[in-house]
Each structure stands twice: as C-alpha cells, then as structure tokens.
C-alpha cells in the first residue's frame, strides 16, 4: 500500500515555509488542542496537513518509524555579541497587521508536503493559503459544524492579508512580548544600546 509513496523520511524535514491566516478563535482552539495533546501548535498543524494529504494510516506509519516526524526542530542559539557586556538589549516585537480577528501563521513543513498541498489546492482551484485555512478549520471543527462555521469563525481580514500569504510586503504593528509569542510569523528586532 505504501510503495507508491516511496521513502517517507523526507516528511520529517521541515525546510519549507507556509504562510496563511486563521480566524483568531480557530487559532486559539488549535493552540489549546495542541496543549492538551502534548504537541506544539506547529506540530499539530503539520499532522493535520499530512493526514489530509496522505491519510491517517501514513501518519501512523510515520509516527512508528520516527516519533518526532512532526515535532519542531530545536532552534540554534546564536553567539552573544562580545560588546554586549557594555550595552543593554532592547527588543521590539512585530506581527503582520492582517485585520480584525485574524491570526497570521507561518509554519515550516517538508517541501514534499507543501508541494502536495499546492497540487490539491490547484485541483480545486483555490489559493494554497485558503486551502490550508479550510483544512485546519475542518480538522478542528469537523464537517458537521459547516452550517455554523461562519458565525463561529468570523474574521475581517484586510485586503492585503493574501499578500502576506504570498510573501509580499504588508504593514506590521509593534506588539508586546506575550502577543508576539502567541503569533506564528512575527519578527523581533534587537538593538544594543549603551
């Protein structure tokens, strides 16, 4: 059954970025579900997308072969600036300003998974970011919730929210550290002051 899929080990290499947005209630619910299941937000979404593309059987095989197939790759710590002893670090946090009740998501996945998701999005004729949003919401709420989904997940994205998904320039707003850490796809800027 798995012969047509070939070697599955490449699905553990999270080397390609996906950008999309979620309505804030869906974003929060996925974060809570990830916490309950002992996963990170990113690992949970990777598993949602892999299950959508390849099915639960392949996802279980991946888990059996390698327990960390969907887990986050630990960050590499940078070296401290030698002049830092005489300076104070000032960090500012920024997130894309995509609209009311809209949470930006930047997720690292295997290139193969991204390409397969793109092929499926092309097949139904919608942008990849919209397809990813629909997968995440349907995995979270199920298809039986479809009639109530609009009221539950109302969002007011800015016209340029799709631009962010396509790596185009969008406005950014400065936020506090807590907001930044709840957002996938933000950036931090660090300055050293005397």
CSV table of C-alpha atoms in Angstrom, one decimal:
chain,number,residue,atom,x,y,z
A,1,UNK,CA,0.0,0.0,0.0
A,2,UNK,CA,2.8,2.4,0.8
A,3,UNK,CA,5.0,1.5,-2.2
A,4,UNK,CA,3.6,4.4,-4.3
A,5,UNK,CA,4.6,6.9,-1.7
A,6,UNK,CA,8.2,5.8,-1.6
A,7,UNK,CA,10.6,6.8,1.2
A,8,UNK,CA,8.6,8.7,3.9
A,9,UNK,CA,11.6,10.1,5.8
A,10,UNK,CA,11.6,13.3,3.8
A,11,UNK,CA,8.3,14.2,5.5
A,12,UNK,CA,10.3,14.8,8.8
A,13,UNK,CA,12.4,17.6,7.2
A,14,UNK,CA,10.6,20.8,7.9
A,15,UNK,CA,12.5,23.0,5.4
A,16,UNK,CA,9.8,25.0,3.5
A,17,UNK,CA,7.7,27.8,4.9
A,18,UNK,CA,3.9,28.0,4.5
A,19,UNK,CA,2.1,31.3,5.3
A,20,UNK,CA,-1.6,31.6,5.8
A,21,UNK,CA,-4.0,33.2,8.3
A,22,UNK,CA,-6.6,31.8,10.6
A,23,UNK,CA,-9.6,33.4,12.3
A,24,UNK,CA,-8.5,34.1,15.9
A,25,UNK,CA,-11.0,31.6,17.5
A,26,UNK,CA,-9.7,28.8,15.3
A,27,UNK,CA,-6.1,29.8,16.1
A,28,UNK,CA,-6.8,29.7,19.8
A,29,UNK,CA,-8.7,26.4,19.7
A,30,UNK,CA,-5.8,24.7,17.8
A,31,UNK,CA,-3.3,26.0,20.4
A,32,UNK,CA,-5.5,24.6,23.2
A,33,UNK,CA,-5.9,21.3,21.4
A,34,UNK,CA,-2.1,21.1,20.8
A,35,UNK,CA,-1.5,21.8,24.5
A,36,UNK,CA,-4.0,19.0,25.6
A,37,UNK,CA,-2.3,16.5,23.3
A,38,UNK,CA,1.2,17.4,24.3
A,39,UNK,CA,2.2,18.9,20.9
A,40,UNK,CA,3.2,22.3,19.7
A,41,UNK,CA,1.0,24.4,17.5
A,42,UNK,CA,3.3,23.8,14.6
A,43,UNK,CA,3.5,20.0,15.1
A,44,UNK,CA,-0.3,19.9,15.3
A,45,UNK,CA,-0.8,21.7,12.1
A,46,UNK,CA,1.9,19.6,10.3
A,47,UNK,CA,0.0,16.5,11.4
A,48,UNK,CA,-3.4,18.0,10.2
A,49,UNK,CA,-1.9,18.7,6.8
A,50,UNK,CA,-0.1,15.3,6.5
A,51,UNK,CA,-3.3,13.5,7.5
A,52,UNK,CA,-5.3,15.5,4.9
A,53,UNK,CA,-2.7,14.6,2.1
A,54,UNK,CA,-1.7,11.1,2.9
A,55,UNK,CA,-4.3,9.7,5.4
A,56,UNK,CA,-4.2,8.6,9.0
A,57,UNK,CA,-2.5,5.3,8.0
A,58,UNK,CA,0.6,7.0,6.6
A,59,UNK,CA,0.7,9.4,9.6
A,60,UNK,CA,0.7,6.4,12.0
A,61,UNK,CA,3.4,4.7,10.0
A,62,UNK,CA,5.5,7.9,10.2
A,63,UNK,CA,4.9,8.0,14.0
A,64,UNK,CA,6.0,4.4,14.2
A,65,UNK,CA,9.1,4.9,12.1
A,66,UNK,CA,10.2,8.1,13.9
A,67,UNK,CA,8.4,9.5,16.9
A,68,UNK,CA,9.4,13.1,16.1
A,69,UNK,CA,8.2,13.2,12.4
A,70,UNK,CA,6.0,16.3,13.1
A,71,UNK,CA,7.8,17.8,16.0
A,72,UNK,CA,9.6,21.2,15.9
A,73,UNK,CA,13.3,21.2,15.2
A,74,UNK,CA,15.2,22.8,18.1
A,75,UNK,CA,16.4,26.4,17.4
A,76,UNK,CA,20.1,27.0,17.2
A,77,UNK,CA,21.2,29.6,19.8
A,78,UNK,CA,23.3,32.5,18.5
A,79,UNK,CA,26.5,33.7,19.9
A,80,UNK,CA,26.5,36.6,22.3
A,81,UNK,CA,27.9,39.9,21.0
A,82,UNK,CA,31.2,40.5,22.8
A,83,UNK,CA,30.3,44.2,23.2
A,84,UNK,CA,27.1,43.1,24.9
A,85,UNK,CA,28.6,43.5,28.4
A,86,UNK,CA,28.6,47.2,28.0
A,87,UNK,CA,25.2,47.5,26.3
A,88,UNK,CA,21.6,46.9,27.1
A,89,UNK,CA,19.5,44.8,24.8
A,90,UNK,CA,16.3,46.4,23.6
A,91,UNK,CA,13.9,44.1,21.8
A,92,UNK,CA,10.8,45.1,19.9
A,93,UNK,CA,8.2,42.6,18.6
A,94,UNK,CA,6.3,42.9,15.4
A,95,UNK,CA,3.5,41.0,13.8
A,96,UNK,CA,1.8,41.5,10.4
A,97,UNK,CA,-1.3,43.6,10.8
A,98,UNK,CA,-3.8,41.5,8.8
A,99,UNK,CA,-7.1,42.7,10.2
A,100,UNK,CA,-9.6,42.2,13.0
A,101,UNK,CA,-9.8,38.7,14.5
A,102,UNK,CA,-7.1,37.4,12.1
A,103,UNK,CA,-4.0,35.5,13.3
A,104,UNK,CA,-1.0,35.1,10.9
A,105,UNK,CA,0.5,31.7,10.8
A,106,UNK,CA,4.0,30.8,9.4
A,107,UNK,CA,4.7,27.1,9.5
A,108,UNK,CA,7.7,25.1,8.4
A,109,UNK,CA,6.9,21.8,6.6
A,110,UNK,CA,8.6,19.3,4.4
A,111,UNK,CA,8.8,20.5,0.8
A,112,UNK,CA,7.1,17.3,-0.4
A,113,UNK,CA,4.1,18.1,1.9
A,114,UNK,CA,4.0,21.7,0.7
A,115,UNK,CA,4.1,20.6,-3.0
A,116,UNK,CA,1.4,18.0,-2.5
A,117,UNK,CA,-0.8,20.6,-0.7
A,118,UNK,CA,-0.3,23.0,-3.5
A,119,UNK,CA,-1.3,20.3,-6.1
A,120,UNK,CA,-4.5,19.7,-4.1
A,121,UNK,CA,-5.3,23.4,-3.9
A,122,UNK,CA,-4.7,23.8,-7.6
A,123,UNK,CA,-7.0,20.8,-8.2
A,124,UNK,CA,-9.9,22.6,-6.5
A,125,UNK,CA,-8.9,26.0,-8.0
A,126,UNK,CA,-8.2,28.0,-4.8
A,127,UNK,CA,-5.1,29.7,-3.4
A,128,UNK,CA,-2.9,27.5,-1.1
A,129,UNK,CA,-3.4,29.8,1.9
A,130,UNK,CA,-7.2,29.4,1.6
A,131,UNK,CA,-6.9,25.6,1.2
A,132,UNK,CA,-4.7,25.4,4.4
A,133,UNK,CA,-7.2,27.5,6.3
A,134,UNK,CA,-10.0,25.2,5.3
A,135,UNK,CA,-8.1,22.1,6.2
A,136,UNK,CA,-7.2,23.5,9.7
A,137,UNK,CA,-10.7,24.6,10.4
A,138,UNK,CA,-12.4,21.4,9.1
A,139,UNK,CA,-9.9,19.2,11.1
A,140,UNK,CA,-10.6,21.3,14.2
A,141,UNK,CA,-14.4,21.5,14.0
A,142,UNK,CA,-15.3,18.6,11.7
A,143,UNK,CA,-17.6,18.8,8.6
A,144,UNK,CA,-20.7,18.5,10.7
A,145,UNK,CA,-20.2,22.1,12.0
A,146,UNK,CA,-20.2,23.5,8.5
A,147,UNK,CA,-23.6,25.4,8.8
A,148,UNK,CA,-22.4,27.2,12.0
A,149,UNK,CA,-18.8,27.8,10.9
A,150,UNK,CA,-19.3,31.3,9.5
A,151,UNK,CA,-20.6,32.8,12.8
A,152,UNK,CA,-18.1,30.8,14.9
A,153,UNK,CA,-15.1,31.9,12.9
A,154,UNK,CA,-15.9,35.4,11.7
A,155,UNK,CA,-12.9,37.3,10.8
A,156,UNK,CA,-12.3,40.6,9.0
A,157,UNK,CA,-9.0,40.2,7.1
A,158,UNK,CA,-7.5,43.3,5.5
A,159,UNK,CA,-7.4,43.3,1.7
A,160,UNK,CA,-3.7,42.6,1.8
A,161,UNK,CA,-3.9,39.5,4.1
A,162,UNK,CA,-3.5,37.4,1.0
A,163,UNK,CA,-0.4,39.4,0.1
A,164,UNK,CA,1.2,38.3,3.3
A,165,UNK,CA,0.5,34.6,2.5
A,166,UNK,CA,2.3,35.2,-0.8
A,167,UNK,CA,5.4,36.8,0.8
A,168,UNK,CA,4.5,40.3,-0.4
A,169,UNK,CA,5.0,43.4,1.8
A,170,UNK,CA,2.3,44.2,4.3
A,171,UNK,CA,2.1,46.6,7.2
A,172,UNK,CA,3.4,45.4,10.6
A,173,UNK,CA,2.4,46.6,14.1
A,174,UNK,CA,4.5,46.6,17.2
A,175,UNK,CA,3.1,44.3,20.0
A,176,UNK,CA,4.1,43.2,23.4
A,177,UNK,CA,6.2,40.0,24.0
A,178,UNK,CA,3.1,37.9,25.1
A,179,UNK,CA,1.3,38.7,21.8
A,180,UNK,CA,4.4,38.1,19.8
A,181,UNK,CA,4.8,34.6,21.4
A,182,UNK,CA,1.2,33.7,20.6
A,183,UNK,CA,1.7,34.6,16.9
A,184,UNK,CA,3.4,32.4,14.3
A,185,UNK,CA,5.1,34.6,11.7
A,186,UNK,CA,6.1,37.6,13.7
A,187,UNK,CA,9.6,39.1,13.9
A,188,UNK,CA,11.7,40.5,16.6
A,189,UNK,CA,14.2,43.3,16.3
A,190,UNK,CA,17.0,43.7,18.8
A,191,UNK,CA,19.2,46.7,19.3
A,192,UNK,CA,22.1,47.2,21.6
A,193,UNK,CA,22.1,50.5,23.5
A,194,UNK,CA,24.9,51.9,25.6
